Protein backbone atom coordinates (compact mmCIF):
# COMPACT_ATOMS: atom_id res chain seq x y z
CA GLU A 1 322.16 81.79 55.16
CA LEU A 2 322.77 79.17 52.52
CA HIS A 3 325.67 79.54 50.10
CA VAL A 4 326.24 77.39 47.04
CA ALA A 5 329.36 76.98 44.94
CA GLU A 6 329.87 75.12 41.69
CA SER A 7 332.92 73.18 40.61
CA GLY A 8 333.88 70.61 38.03
CA GLY A 9 333.75 72.61 34.83
CA GLY A 10 336.47 72.45 32.24
CA LEU A 11 337.38 71.70 28.66
CA VAL A 12 336.26 68.40 27.17
CA GLN A 13 336.06 66.98 23.69
CA ASP A 14 332.84 66.29 21.87
CA GLY A 15 331.31 63.12 23.29
CA GLY A 16 333.14 63.45 26.59
CA SER A 17 331.83 63.69 30.13
CA LEU A 18 332.05 66.02 33.08
CA ARG A 19 330.53 65.99 36.54
CA LEU A 20 329.58 69.30 38.04
CA SER A 21 329.17 69.76 41.77
CA CYS A 22 327.02 72.25 43.63
CA ALA A 23 328.21 72.34 47.23
CA ALA A 24 326.07 74.04 49.85
CA SER A 25 327.16 75.57 53.14
CA GLY A 26 325.93 77.88 55.85
CA SER A 27 322.54 76.32 56.41
CA THR A 28 320.76 73.02 56.44
CA PHE A 29 320.28 71.46 53.04
CA ASP A 30 316.94 69.94 53.86
CA GLY A 31 313.89 71.11 52.05
CA PHE A 32 315.61 72.81 49.14
CA ALA A 33 315.08 72.50 45.44
CA ILE A 34 318.31 72.83 43.45
CA GLY A 35 318.32 73.96 39.86
CA TRP A 36 321.03 73.97 37.22
CA PHE A 37 321.01 76.71 34.62
CA ARG A 38 323.42 77.43 31.81
CA GLN A 39 324.11 80.48 29.74
CA ALA A 40 326.05 80.60 26.52
CA PRO A 41 327.39 83.90 25.16
CA GLY A 42 324.68 85.98 23.57
CA LEU A 43 321.90 83.65 24.69
CA GLU A 44 319.31 83.72 27.45
CA PRO A 45 319.86 81.46 30.47
CA GLU A 46 318.48 77.98 30.00
CA GLY A 47 317.24 75.76 32.81
CA VAL A 48 318.59 72.27 32.24
CA SER A 49 317.75 70.29 35.35
CA CYS A 50 316.52 70.44 38.92
CA ILE A 51 316.13 68.16 41.89
CA ASP A 52 313.75 68.48 44.78
CA LEU A 53 315.33 67.30 48.02
CA ARG A 54 311.92 67.11 49.70
CA GLU A 55 309.92 65.30 47.05
CA GLU A 56 312.95 63.46 45.59
CA THR A 57 311.84 64.38 42.10
CA THR A 58 313.93 65.49 39.18
CA TYR A 59 313.44 67.34 35.92
CA TYR A 60 315.47 67.55 32.72
CA SER A 61 315.07 69.83 29.76
CA LYS A 62 314.62 68.18 26.39
CA SER A 63 318.04 69.35 25.31
CA VAL A 64 319.82 67.28 27.99
CA GLU A 65 317.39 64.49 28.81
CA GLY A 66 319.07 61.12 28.47
CA ARG A 67 322.57 62.63 28.64
CA PHE A 68 322.60 64.47 31.98
CA THR A 69 321.82 63.02 35.41
CA ILE A 70 321.20 65.04 38.54
CA SER A 71 321.73 63.52 41.97
CA SER A 72 322.33 64.56 45.55
CA ASP A 73 324.42 63.53 48.50
CA ASN A 74 322.62 65.11 51.41
CA ALA A 75 325.32 64.16 53.91
CA LYS A 76 327.82 66.14 51.82
CA MET A 77 325.26 68.84 51.05
CA THR A 78 326.15 68.51 47.42
CA VAL A 79 324.17 68.14 44.24
CA TYR A 80 325.85 66.67 41.18
CA LEU A 81 325.16 67.06 37.49
CA GLN A 82 326.70 64.20 35.55
CA MET A 83 326.97 65.25 31.93
CA ASN A 84 327.65 62.57 29.32
CA ASN A 85 327.94 62.68 25.54
CA LEU A 86 328.66 66.38 25.66
CA LYS A 87 328.24 68.40 22.49
CA ALA A 88 329.57 71.74 21.33
CA ASN A 89 326.23 73.40 22.01
CA ASP A 90 326.49 72.37 25.67
CA THR A 91 329.26 74.98 26.00
CA ALA A 92 328.13 77.53 28.58
CA VAL A 93 328.58 78.81 32.09
CA TYR A 94 326.69 76.44 34.37
CA SER A 95 325.23 77.77 37.59
CA CYS A 96 323.34 76.13 40.39
CA VAL A 97 320.68 77.81 42.46
CA ALA A 98 318.85 76.76 45.60
CA THR A 99 315.42 77.68 46.85
CA ARG A 100 313.04 76.68 49.60
CA TYR A 101 310.12 78.60 48.17
CA PHE A 102 308.91 76.24 45.49
CA LEU A 103 309.34 72.71 44.24
CA CYS A 104 311.43 71.48 41.37
CA ALA A 105 309.19 71.38 38.33
CA GLY A 106 309.74 71.95 34.67
CA PRO A 107 310.07 73.73 32.45
CA LEU A 108 312.48 75.89 34.38
CA ASP A 109 311.89 79.61 34.12
CA VAL A 110 315.02 81.43 35.24
CA ARG A 111 312.99 84.50 36.19
CA ARG A 112 311.35 82.49 38.96
CA TRP A 113 314.74 81.54 40.39
CA TYR A 114 316.24 85.03 40.45
CA GLY A 115 316.67 86.32 43.98
CA HIS A 116 317.39 82.89 45.42
CA TYR A 117 320.75 81.36 46.31
CA TRP A 118 323.00 81.37 43.23
CA GLY A 119 326.57 80.22 42.86
CA GLN A 120 329.21 81.97 40.81
CA GLY A 121 329.06 79.55 37.90
CA THR A 122 331.54 77.20 36.29
CA GLN A 123 332.60 77.20 32.64
CA VAL A 124 332.02 74.13 30.52
CA THR A 125 333.63 74.14 27.08
CA VAL A 126 333.10 71.33 24.62
CA SER A 127 335.44 71.28 21.66
CA SER A 128 334.22 69.79 18.41
């Protein structure tokens, strides 16, 4: 069974950068779509990006497009989310999720991703 774990969160100043990692283990990485979701306190989860390891396609929400870049290193079974020009409203717990049951396509509806392989999340805090 596949397991995923996030890392790379932390505290950064407004305008700074972070790179999140979503490392997979326990199963082959091939054929998965990986999504990144974030949830700020009191708000619903928001899908920010996904990558399809089969189709090699990506998706970004409007709120992060042009600032975030998703990529994969299949040999390391890791998906990265490079986040640049971070803003205070990017503050959230970021979680990655993997699925083999559908392709990466936006907009991301978190309800569709429930029940798939989620990590524990990593906190990103942007100070203004």
